[in-house]
Short mmCIF file of C-alpha atoms in Angstrom, two decimals:
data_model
loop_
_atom_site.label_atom_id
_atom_site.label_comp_id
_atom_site.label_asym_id
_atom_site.label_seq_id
_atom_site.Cartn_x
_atom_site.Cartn_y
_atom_site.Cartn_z
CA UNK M 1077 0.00 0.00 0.00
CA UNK M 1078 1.53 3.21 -1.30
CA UNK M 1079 0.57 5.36 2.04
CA UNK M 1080 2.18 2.58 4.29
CA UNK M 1081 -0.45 0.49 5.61
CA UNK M 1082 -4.21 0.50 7.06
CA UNK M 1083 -5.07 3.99 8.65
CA UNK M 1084 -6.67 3.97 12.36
CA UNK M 1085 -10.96 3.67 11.76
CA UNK M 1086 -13.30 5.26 13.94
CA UNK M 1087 -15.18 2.70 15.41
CA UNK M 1088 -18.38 2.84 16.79
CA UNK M 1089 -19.58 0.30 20.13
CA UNK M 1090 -22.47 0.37 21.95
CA UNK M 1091 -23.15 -1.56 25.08
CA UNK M 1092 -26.43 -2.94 26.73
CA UNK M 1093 -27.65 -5.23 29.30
CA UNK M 1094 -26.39 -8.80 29.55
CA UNK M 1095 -23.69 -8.27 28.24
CA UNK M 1096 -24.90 -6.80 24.53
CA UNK M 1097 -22.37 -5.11 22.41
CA UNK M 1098 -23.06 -3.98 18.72
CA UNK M 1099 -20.16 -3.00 16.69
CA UNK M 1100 -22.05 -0.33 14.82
CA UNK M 1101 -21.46 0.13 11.57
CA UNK M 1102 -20.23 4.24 10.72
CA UNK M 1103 -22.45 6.56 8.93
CA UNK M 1104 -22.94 9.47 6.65
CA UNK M 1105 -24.52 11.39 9.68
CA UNK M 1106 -21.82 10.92 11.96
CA UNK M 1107 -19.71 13.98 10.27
CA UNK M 1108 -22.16 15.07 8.18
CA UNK M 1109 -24.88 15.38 10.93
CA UNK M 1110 -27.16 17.89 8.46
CA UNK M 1111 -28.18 15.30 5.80
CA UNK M 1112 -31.67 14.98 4.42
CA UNK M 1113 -33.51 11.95 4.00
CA UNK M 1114 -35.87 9.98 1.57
CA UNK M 1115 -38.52 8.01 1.60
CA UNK M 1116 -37.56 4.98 0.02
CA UNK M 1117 -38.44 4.00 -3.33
CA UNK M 1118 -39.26 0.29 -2.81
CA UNK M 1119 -42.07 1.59 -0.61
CA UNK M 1120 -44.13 2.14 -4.19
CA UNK M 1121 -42.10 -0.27 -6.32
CA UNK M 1122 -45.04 -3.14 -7.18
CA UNK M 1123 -43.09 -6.07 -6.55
CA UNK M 1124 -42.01 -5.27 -2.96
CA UNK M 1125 -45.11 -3.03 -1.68
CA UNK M 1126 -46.94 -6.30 -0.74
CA UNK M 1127 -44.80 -7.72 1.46
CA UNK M 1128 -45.23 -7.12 4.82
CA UNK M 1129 -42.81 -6.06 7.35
CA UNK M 1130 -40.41 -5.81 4.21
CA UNK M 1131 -37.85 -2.93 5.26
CA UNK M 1132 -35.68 -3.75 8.29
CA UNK M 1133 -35.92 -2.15 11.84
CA UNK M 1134 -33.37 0.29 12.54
CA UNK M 1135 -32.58 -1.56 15.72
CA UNK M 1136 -32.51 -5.19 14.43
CA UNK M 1137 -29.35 -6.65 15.20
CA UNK M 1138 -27.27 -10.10 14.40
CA UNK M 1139 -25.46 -11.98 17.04
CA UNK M 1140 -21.96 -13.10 16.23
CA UNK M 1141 -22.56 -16.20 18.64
CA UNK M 1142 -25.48 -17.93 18.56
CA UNK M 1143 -24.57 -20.60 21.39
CA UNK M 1144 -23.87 -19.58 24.68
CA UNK M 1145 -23.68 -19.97 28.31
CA UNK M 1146 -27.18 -19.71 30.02
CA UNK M 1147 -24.96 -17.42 32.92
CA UNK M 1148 -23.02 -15.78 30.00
CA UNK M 1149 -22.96 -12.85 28.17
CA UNK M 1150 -24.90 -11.79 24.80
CA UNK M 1151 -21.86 -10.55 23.20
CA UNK M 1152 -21.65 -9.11 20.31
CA UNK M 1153 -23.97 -8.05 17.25
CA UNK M 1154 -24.07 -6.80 13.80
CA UNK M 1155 -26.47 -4.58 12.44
CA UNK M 1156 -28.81 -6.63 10.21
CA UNK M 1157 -28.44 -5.99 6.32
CA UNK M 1158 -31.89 -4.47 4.35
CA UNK M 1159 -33.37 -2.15 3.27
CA UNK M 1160 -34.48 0.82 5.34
CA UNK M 1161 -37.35 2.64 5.57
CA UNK M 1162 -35.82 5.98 4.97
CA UNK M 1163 -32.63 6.41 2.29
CA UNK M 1164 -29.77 9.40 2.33
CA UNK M 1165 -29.79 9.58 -1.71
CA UNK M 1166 -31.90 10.42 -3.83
CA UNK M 1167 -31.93 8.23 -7.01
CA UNK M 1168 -30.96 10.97 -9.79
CA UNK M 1169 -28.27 12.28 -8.01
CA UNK M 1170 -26.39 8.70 -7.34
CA UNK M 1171 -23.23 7.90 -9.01
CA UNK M 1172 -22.10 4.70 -8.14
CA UNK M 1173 -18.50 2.88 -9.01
CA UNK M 1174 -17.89 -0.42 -9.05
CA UNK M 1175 -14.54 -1.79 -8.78
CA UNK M 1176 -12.63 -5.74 -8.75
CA UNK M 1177 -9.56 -6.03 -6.88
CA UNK M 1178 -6.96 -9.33 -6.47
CA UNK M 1179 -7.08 -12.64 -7.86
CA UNK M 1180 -10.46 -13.98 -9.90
CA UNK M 1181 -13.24 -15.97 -8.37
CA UNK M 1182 -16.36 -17.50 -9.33
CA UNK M 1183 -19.16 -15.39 -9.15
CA UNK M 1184 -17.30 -11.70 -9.65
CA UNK M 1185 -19.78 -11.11 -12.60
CA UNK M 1186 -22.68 -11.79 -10.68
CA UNK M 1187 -21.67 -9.82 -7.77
CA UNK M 1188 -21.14 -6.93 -10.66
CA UNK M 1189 -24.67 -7.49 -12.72
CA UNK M 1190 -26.29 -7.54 -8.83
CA UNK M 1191 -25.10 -4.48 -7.83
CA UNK M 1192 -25.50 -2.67 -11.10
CA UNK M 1193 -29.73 -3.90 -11.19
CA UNK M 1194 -30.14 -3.54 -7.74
CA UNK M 1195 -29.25 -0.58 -7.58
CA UNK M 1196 -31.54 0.44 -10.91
CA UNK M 1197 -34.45 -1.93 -10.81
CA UNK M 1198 -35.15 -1.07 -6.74
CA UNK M 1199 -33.76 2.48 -6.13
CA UNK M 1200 -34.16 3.74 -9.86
CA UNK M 1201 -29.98 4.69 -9.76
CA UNK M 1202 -28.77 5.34 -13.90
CA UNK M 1203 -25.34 6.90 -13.49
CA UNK M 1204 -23.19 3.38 -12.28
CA UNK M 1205 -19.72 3.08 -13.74
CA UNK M 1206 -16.90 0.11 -13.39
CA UNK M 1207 -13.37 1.13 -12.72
CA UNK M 1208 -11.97 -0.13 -16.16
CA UNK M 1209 -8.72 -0.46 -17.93
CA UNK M 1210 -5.65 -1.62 -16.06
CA UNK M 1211 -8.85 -3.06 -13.04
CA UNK M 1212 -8.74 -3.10 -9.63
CA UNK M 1213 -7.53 -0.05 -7.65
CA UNK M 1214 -4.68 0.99 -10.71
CA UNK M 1215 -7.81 1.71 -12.75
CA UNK M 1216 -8.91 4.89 -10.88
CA UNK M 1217 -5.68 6.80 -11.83
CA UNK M 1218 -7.15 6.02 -15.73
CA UNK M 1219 -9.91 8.07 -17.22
CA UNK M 1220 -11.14 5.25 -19.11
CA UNK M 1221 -14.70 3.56 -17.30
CA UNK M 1222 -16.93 1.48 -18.49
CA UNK M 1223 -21.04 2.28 -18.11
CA UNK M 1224 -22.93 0.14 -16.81
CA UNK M 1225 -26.67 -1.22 -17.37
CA UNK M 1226 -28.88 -3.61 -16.44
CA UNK M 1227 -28.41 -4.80 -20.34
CA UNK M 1228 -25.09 -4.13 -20.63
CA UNK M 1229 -24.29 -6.21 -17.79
CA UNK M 1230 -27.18 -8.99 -18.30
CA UNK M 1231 -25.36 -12.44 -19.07
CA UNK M 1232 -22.27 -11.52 -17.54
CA UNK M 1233 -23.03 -13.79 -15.19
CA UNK M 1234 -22.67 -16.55 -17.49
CA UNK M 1235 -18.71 -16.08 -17.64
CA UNK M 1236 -15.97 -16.55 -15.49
CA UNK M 1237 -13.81 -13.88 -14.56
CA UNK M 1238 -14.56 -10.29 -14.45
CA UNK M 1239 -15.58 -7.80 -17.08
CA UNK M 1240 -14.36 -4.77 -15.21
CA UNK M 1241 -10.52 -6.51 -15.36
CA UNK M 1242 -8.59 -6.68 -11.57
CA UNK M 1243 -5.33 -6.16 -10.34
CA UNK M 1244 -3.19 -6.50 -7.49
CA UNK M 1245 -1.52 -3.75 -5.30
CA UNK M 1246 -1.65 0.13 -6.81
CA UNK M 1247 -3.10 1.51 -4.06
CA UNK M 1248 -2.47 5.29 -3.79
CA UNK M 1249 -5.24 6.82 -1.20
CA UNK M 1250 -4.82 10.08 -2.35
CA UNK M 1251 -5.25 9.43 -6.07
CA UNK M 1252 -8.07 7.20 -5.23
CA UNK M 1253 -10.09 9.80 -3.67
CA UNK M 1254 -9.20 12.59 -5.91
CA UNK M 1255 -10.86 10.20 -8.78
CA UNK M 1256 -14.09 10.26 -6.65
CA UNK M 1257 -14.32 13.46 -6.35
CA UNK M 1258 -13.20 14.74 -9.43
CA UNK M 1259 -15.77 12.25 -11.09
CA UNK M 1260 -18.74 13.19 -8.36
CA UNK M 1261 -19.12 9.32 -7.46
CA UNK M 1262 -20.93 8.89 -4.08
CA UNK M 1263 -20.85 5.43 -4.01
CA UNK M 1264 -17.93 2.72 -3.89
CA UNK M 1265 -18.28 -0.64 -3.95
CA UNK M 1266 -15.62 -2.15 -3.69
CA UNK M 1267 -15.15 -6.30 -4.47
CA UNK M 1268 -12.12 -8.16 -3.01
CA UNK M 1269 -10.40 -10.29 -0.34
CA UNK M 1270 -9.03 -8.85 2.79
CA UNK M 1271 -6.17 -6.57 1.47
CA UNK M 1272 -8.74 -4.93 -1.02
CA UNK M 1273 -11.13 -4.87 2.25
CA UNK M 1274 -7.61 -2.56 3.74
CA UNK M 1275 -7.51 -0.51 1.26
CA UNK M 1276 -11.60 0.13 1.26
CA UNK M 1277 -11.08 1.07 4.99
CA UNK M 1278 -8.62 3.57 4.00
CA UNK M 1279 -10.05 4.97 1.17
CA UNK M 1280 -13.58 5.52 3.41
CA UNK M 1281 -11.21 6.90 6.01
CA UNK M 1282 -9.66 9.59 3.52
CA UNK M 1283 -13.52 10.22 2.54
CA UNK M 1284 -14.32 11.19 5.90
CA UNK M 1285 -11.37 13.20 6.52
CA UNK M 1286 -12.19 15.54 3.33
CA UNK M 1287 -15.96 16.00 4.49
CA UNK M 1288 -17.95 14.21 1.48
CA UNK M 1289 -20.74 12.28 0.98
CA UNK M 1290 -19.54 8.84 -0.36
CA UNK M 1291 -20.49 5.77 0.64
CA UNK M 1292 -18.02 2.76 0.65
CA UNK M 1293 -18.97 -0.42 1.04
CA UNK M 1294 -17.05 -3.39 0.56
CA UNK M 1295 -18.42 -7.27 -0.94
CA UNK M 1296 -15.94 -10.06 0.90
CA UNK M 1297 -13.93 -11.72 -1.51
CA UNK M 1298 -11.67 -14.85 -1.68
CA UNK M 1299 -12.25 -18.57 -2.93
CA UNK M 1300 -10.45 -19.79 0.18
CA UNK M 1301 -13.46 -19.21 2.25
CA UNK M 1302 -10.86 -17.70 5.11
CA UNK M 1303 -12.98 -13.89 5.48
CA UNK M 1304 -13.65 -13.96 9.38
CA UNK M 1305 -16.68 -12.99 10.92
CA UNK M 1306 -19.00 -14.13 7.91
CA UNK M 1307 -20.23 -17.81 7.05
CA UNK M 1308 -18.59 -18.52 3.41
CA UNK M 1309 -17.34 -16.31 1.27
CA UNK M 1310 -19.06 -16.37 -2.67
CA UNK M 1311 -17.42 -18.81 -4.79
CA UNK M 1312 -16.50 -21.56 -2.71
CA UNK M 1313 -19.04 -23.77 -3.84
CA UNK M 1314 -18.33 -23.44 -7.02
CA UNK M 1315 -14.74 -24.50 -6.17
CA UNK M 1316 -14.87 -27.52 -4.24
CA UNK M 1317 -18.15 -28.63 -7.08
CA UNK M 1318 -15.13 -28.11 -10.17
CA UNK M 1319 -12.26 -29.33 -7.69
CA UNK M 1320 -14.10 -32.86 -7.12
CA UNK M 1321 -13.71 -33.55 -10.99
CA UNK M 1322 -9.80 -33.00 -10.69
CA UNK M 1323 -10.06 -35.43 -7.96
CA UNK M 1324 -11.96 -37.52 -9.90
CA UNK M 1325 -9.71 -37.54 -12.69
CA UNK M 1326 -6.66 -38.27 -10.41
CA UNK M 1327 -8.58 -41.27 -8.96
CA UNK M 1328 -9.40 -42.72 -12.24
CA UNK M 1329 -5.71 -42.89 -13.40
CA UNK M 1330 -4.26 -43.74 -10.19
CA UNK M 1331 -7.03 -46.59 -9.76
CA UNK M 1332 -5.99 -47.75 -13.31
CA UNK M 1333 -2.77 -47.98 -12.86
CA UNK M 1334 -0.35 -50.77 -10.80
CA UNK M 1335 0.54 -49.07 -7.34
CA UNK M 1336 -1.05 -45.68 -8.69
CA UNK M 1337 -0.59 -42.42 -6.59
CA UNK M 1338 -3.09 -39.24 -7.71
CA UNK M 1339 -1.62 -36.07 -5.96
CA UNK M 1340 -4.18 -33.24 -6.28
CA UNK M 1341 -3.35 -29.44 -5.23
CA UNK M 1342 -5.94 -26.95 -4.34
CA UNK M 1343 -5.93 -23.66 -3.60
CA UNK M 1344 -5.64 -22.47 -0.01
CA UNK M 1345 -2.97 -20.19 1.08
CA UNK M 1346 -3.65 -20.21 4.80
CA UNK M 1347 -6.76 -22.71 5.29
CA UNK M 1348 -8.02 -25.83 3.58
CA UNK M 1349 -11.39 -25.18 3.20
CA UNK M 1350 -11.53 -26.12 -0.49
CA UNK M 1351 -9.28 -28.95 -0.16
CA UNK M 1352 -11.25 -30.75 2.84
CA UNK M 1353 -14.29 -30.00 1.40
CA UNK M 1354 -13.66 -31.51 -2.11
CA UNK M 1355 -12.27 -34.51 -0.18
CA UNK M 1356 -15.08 -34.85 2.53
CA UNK M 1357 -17.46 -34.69 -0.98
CA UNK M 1358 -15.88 -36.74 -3.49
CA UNK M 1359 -14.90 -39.65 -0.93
CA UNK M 1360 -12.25 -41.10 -3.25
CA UNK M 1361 -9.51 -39.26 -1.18
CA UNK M 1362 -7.36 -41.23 0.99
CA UNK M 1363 -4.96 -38.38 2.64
CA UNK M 1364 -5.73 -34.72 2.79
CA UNK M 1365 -2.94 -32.13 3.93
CA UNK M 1366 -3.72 -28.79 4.73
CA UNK M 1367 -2.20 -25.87 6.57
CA UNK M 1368 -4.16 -26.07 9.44
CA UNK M 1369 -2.52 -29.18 10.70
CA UNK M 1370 1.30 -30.19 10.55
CA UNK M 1371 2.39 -33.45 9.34
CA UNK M 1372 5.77 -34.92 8.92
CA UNK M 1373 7.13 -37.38 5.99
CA UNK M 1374 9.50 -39.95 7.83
CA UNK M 1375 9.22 -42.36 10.93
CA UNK M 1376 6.18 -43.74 12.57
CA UNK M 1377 3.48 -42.15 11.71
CA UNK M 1378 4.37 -39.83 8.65
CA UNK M 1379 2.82 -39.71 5.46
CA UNK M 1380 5.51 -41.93 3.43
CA UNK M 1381 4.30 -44.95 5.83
CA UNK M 1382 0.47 -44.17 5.25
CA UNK M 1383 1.47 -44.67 1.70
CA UNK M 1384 2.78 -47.60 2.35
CA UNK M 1385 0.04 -49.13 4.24
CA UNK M 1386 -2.80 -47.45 1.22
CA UNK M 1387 -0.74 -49.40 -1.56
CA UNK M 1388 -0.77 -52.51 0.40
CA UNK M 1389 -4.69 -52.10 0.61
CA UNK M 1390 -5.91 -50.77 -2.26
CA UNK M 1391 -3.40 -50.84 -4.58
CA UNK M 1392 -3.71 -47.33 -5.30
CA UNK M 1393 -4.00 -44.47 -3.60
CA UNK M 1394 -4.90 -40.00 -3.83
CA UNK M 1395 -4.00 -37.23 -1.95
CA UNK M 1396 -5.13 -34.02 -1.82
CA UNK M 1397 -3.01 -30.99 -0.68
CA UNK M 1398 -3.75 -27.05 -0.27
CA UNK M 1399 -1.09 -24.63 -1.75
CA UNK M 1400 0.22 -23.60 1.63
CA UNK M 1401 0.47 -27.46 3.21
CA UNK M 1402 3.89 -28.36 4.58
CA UNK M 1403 5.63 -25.28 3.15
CA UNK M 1404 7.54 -25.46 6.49
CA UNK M 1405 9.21 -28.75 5.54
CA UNK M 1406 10.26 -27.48 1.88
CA UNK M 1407 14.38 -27.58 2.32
CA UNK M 1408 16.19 -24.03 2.64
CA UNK M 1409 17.11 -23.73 -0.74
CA UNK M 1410 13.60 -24.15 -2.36
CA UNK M 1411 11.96 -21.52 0.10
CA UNK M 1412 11.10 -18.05 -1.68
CA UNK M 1413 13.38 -16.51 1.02
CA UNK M 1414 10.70 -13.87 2.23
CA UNK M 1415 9.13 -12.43 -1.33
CA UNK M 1416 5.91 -11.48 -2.07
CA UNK M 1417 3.77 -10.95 -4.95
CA UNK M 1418 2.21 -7.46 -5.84
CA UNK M 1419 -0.38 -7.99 -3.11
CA UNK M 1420 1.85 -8.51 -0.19
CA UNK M 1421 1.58 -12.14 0.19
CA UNK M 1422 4.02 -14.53 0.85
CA UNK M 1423 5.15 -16.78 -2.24
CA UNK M 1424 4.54 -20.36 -1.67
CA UNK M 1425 6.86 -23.12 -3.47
CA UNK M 1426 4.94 -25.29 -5.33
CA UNK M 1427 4.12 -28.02 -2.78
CA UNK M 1428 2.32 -30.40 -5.29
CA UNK M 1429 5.68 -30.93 -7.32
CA UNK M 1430 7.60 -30.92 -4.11
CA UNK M 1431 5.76 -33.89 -2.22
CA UNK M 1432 5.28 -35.77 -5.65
CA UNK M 1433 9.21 -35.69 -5.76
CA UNK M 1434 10.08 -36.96 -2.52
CA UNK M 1435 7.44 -39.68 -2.84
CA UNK M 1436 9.34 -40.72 -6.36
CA UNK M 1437 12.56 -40.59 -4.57
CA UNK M 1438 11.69 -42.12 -1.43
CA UNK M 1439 12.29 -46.04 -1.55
CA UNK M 1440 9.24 -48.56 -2.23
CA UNK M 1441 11.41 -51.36 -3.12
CA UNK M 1442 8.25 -53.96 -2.50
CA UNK M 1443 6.18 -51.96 -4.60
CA UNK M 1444 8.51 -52.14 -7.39
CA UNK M 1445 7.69 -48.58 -9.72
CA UNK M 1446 5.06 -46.18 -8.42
CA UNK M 1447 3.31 -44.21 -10.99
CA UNK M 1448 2.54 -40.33 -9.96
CA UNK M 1449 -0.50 -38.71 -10.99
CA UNK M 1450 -0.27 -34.75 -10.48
CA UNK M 1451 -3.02 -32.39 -11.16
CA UNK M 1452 -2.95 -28.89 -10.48
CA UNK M 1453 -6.50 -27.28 -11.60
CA UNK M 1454 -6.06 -24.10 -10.00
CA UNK M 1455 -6.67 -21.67 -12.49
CA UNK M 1456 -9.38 -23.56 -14.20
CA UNK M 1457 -11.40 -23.39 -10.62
CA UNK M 1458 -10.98 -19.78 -10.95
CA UNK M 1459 -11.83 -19.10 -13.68
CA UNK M 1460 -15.29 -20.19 -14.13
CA UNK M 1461 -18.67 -18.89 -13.47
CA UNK M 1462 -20.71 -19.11 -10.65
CA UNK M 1463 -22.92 -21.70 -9.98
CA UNK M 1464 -26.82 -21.80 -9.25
CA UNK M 1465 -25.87 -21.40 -5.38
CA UNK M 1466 -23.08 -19.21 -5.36
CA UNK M 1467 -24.83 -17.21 -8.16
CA UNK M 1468 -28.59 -16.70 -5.45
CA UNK M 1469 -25.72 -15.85 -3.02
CA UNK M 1470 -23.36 -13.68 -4.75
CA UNK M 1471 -27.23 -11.86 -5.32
CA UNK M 1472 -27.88 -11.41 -1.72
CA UNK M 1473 -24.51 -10.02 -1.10
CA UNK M 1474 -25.00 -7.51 -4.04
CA UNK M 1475 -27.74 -6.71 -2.94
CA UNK M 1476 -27.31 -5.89 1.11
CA UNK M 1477 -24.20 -3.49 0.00
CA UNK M 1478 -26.86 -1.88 -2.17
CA UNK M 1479 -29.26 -1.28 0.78
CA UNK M 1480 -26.65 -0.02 3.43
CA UNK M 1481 -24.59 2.50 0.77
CA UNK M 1482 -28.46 3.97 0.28
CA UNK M 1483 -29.22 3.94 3.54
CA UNK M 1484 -26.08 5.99 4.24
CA UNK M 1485 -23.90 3.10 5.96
CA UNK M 1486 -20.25 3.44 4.96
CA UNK M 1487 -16.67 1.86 6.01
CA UNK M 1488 -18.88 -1.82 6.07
CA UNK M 1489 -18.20 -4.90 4.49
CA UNK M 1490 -21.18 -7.38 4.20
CA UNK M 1491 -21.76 -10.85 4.37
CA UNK M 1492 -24.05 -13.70 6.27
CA UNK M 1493 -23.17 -14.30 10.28
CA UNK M 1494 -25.23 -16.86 11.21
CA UNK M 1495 -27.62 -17.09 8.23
CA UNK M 1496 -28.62 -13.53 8.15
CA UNK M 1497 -26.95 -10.71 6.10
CA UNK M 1498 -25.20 -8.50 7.98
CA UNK M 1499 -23.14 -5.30 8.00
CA UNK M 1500 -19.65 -5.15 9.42
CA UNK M 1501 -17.19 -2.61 10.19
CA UNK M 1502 -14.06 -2.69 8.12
CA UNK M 1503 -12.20 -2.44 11.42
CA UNK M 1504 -13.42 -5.32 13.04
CA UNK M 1505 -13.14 -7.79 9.67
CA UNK M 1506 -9.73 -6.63 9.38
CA UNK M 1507 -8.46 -6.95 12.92
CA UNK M 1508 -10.31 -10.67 13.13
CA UNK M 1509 -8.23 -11.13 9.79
CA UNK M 1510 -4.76 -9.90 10.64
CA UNK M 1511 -5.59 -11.89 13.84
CA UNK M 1512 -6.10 -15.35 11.88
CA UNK M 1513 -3.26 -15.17 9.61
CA UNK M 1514 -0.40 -12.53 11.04
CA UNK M 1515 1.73 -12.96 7.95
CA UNK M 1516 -1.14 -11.34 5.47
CA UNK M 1517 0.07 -8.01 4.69
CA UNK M 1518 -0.91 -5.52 1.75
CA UNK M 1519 -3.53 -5.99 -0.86
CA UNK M 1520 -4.99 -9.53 -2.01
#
């Protein structure tokens, strides 16, 4: 990050009885206490007037824990995502930008078509732009953007990637903000993993500092499902659903061939949420390795003898392993020696090559020649579209940033906490994720 890391946000925590805290989302009003507001247009739109109890109280509230102790405290809550009875824009004088940041992910196009007919169909918004061009952050410092309509954006859906382009890294605060303002956009939405969710908190930050009335609000991104706070992040499913026919593919040769190993990587930097899931799903997996939990190759115990005892079985055998498994037992001289990529993350050997090689080396003398299988289908997982449930979901998600930037929430990310949408501070996403994996630094 160009200014040197993620500025101090003002936070906002009330406390009640029991034990209730709600770690309140900021808002237009709080230094811009003079702001008018409007009825809101869904109140007259046909196809929501009928439902009852439709917009959300003000005071409705989402608990982060929903089991505890009958002596114990409430702890804390979220303010529920919705619509709102009254809005802080009025619809011809929105200008929304939406903008993709880090690596791609199933579902990005949805999240994109959702937010550009949300905001249309239910609050009647026409001015919405995508930062275009060089994508993700770099693209505010171009003057090239794309428009965006419900029919220019209507089967992007059906395609993987993104049609607004992304990036990684080329954050410059300053810049940023002098695009919004010398474009007049009042709302940011802003689609990425937790670096990009960084950056958001300083860009809203810098937009409180100078006074103006922009909304940012941020949509969780990454297909490792590691975003704190919320349920699953969009694109997951999709994921582990494509990952299982790698798997697949792995067993089938390693099953056809004499004393047949399949070695399978998935992604999964810090956590192995795709690769136990694909493994828990496609039951053809007989070892899964994931960061999460150490394991050692020699001696009683390690992985070379549960080889051993899987060929003596079966015959055959597959393994599954996430990107960032064993990376502590990769010898000195493969290890990236501390570099990063553009976003600030650590560069991980690749582990899928490595353990394939020291099972070729390692000695199986009773096995006689053990065939390796390796598959690696990481970029054709990302780079597909969503599908049916991460598509209703990346919808929902679209949607409850839509409702909080128009009811004049800002500095929030959103995403499900117990089943129901919810808005979070940037502050208390970021410090759960810097808390979960200490070595993430700079923009994802």
């Amino acid at each position: 990050m160009a200014d040197g890391g993620c500025a101090a946000i003002n936070t906002k925590i009330e406390e009640g009885e029991g034990g209730y805290i709600l770690e309140d989302v900021p808002h237009l009003t709080d230094y811009l206490p003079s702001l008018l507001t409007y009825p809101n247009p869904l109140q007259d739109n046909p196809a929501y007037s009928v439902v009852k109890q439709y917009f959300v109280d003000v005071d409705d509230t989402v608990a982060q824990k929903i089991v505890v102790h009958k002596n114990g405290d409430r702890g804390i809550h979220f303010r529920r995502a919705g619509p709102r009875q009254k809005v802080y824009f009025k619809s011809d004088e929105v200008h929304a930008c939406i903008v993709t940041c880090g690596g791609l992910c199933p579902g990005l196009n949805t999240v994109i078509r959702e937010i550009v007919c949300g905001l249309h169909y239910m609050y009647g918004v026409s001015k919405i732009i995508g930062i275009d061009f060089q994508g993700g952050y770099m693209g505010f410092y171009s003057k090239n953007t794309v428009t965006l309509t419900p029919k220019v954006v209507n089967d992007i859906h059906k395609r993987g990637g993104t049609v607004l382009g992304t990036s990684r890294g080329g954050h410059d605060t300053s810049k940023i903000v002098d695009s919004i303002q010398d474009r007049g956009i009042n709302q940011v939405y802003v689609i990425g993993g937790d670096g990009t969710q960084k950056g958001a908190a300083v860009i809203y930050e810098e937009v409180r500092r100078r006074g103006l009335k922009v909304s940012v609000a941020g949509i969780p991104k990454t297909i490792d499902n590691d975003i704190p706070v919320i349920d699953r992040s969009f694109g997951f499913d999709t994921a582990v659903e494509e990952a299982q026919r790698a798997i697949n593919a792995a067993h089938v040769e390693a099953e056809s061939t004499e004393n047949g190993i399949g070695v399978v990587k998935l992604m999964g930097r810090y956590s192995g949420f795709i690769a136990m899931y694909a493994t828990l799903a496609s039951r053809d997996v007989d070892c899964c390795l994931i960061p999460e939990s150490p394991f050692f190759l020699e001696g009683k115990g390690g992985l070379f003898q549960f080889i051993r005892k899987r060929l003596k079985e079966n015959g055959h055998m597959v393994i599954v392993i996430a990107e960032g498994a064993g990376q502590d037992l990769l010898t000195e001289s493969m290890q990236s020696m501390g570099q990063q990529d553009a976003s600030g993350n650590k560069q991980l050997q690749d582990v899928g090559f490595w353990i394939s090689h020291r099972i070729k080396v390692h000695t199986f003398a009773d096995f006689g020649l053990t065939v390796m299988i390796v598959a690696d289908p990481t970029y054709m997982i990302r780079a597909i579209p969503g599908n049916a449930s991460d598509n209703v979901y990346c919808t929902l998600l679209a949607q409850s940033a839509v409702h909080g930037a128009m009811a004049g929430y800002t500095g929030f990310t959103c995403g499900p906490v117990n089943g129901r949408h919810s808005y979070i501070p940037f502050n208390v996403s970021i410090a759960l994720s810097l808390s979960l994996s200490p070595s993430r630094i700079g923009m994802k």
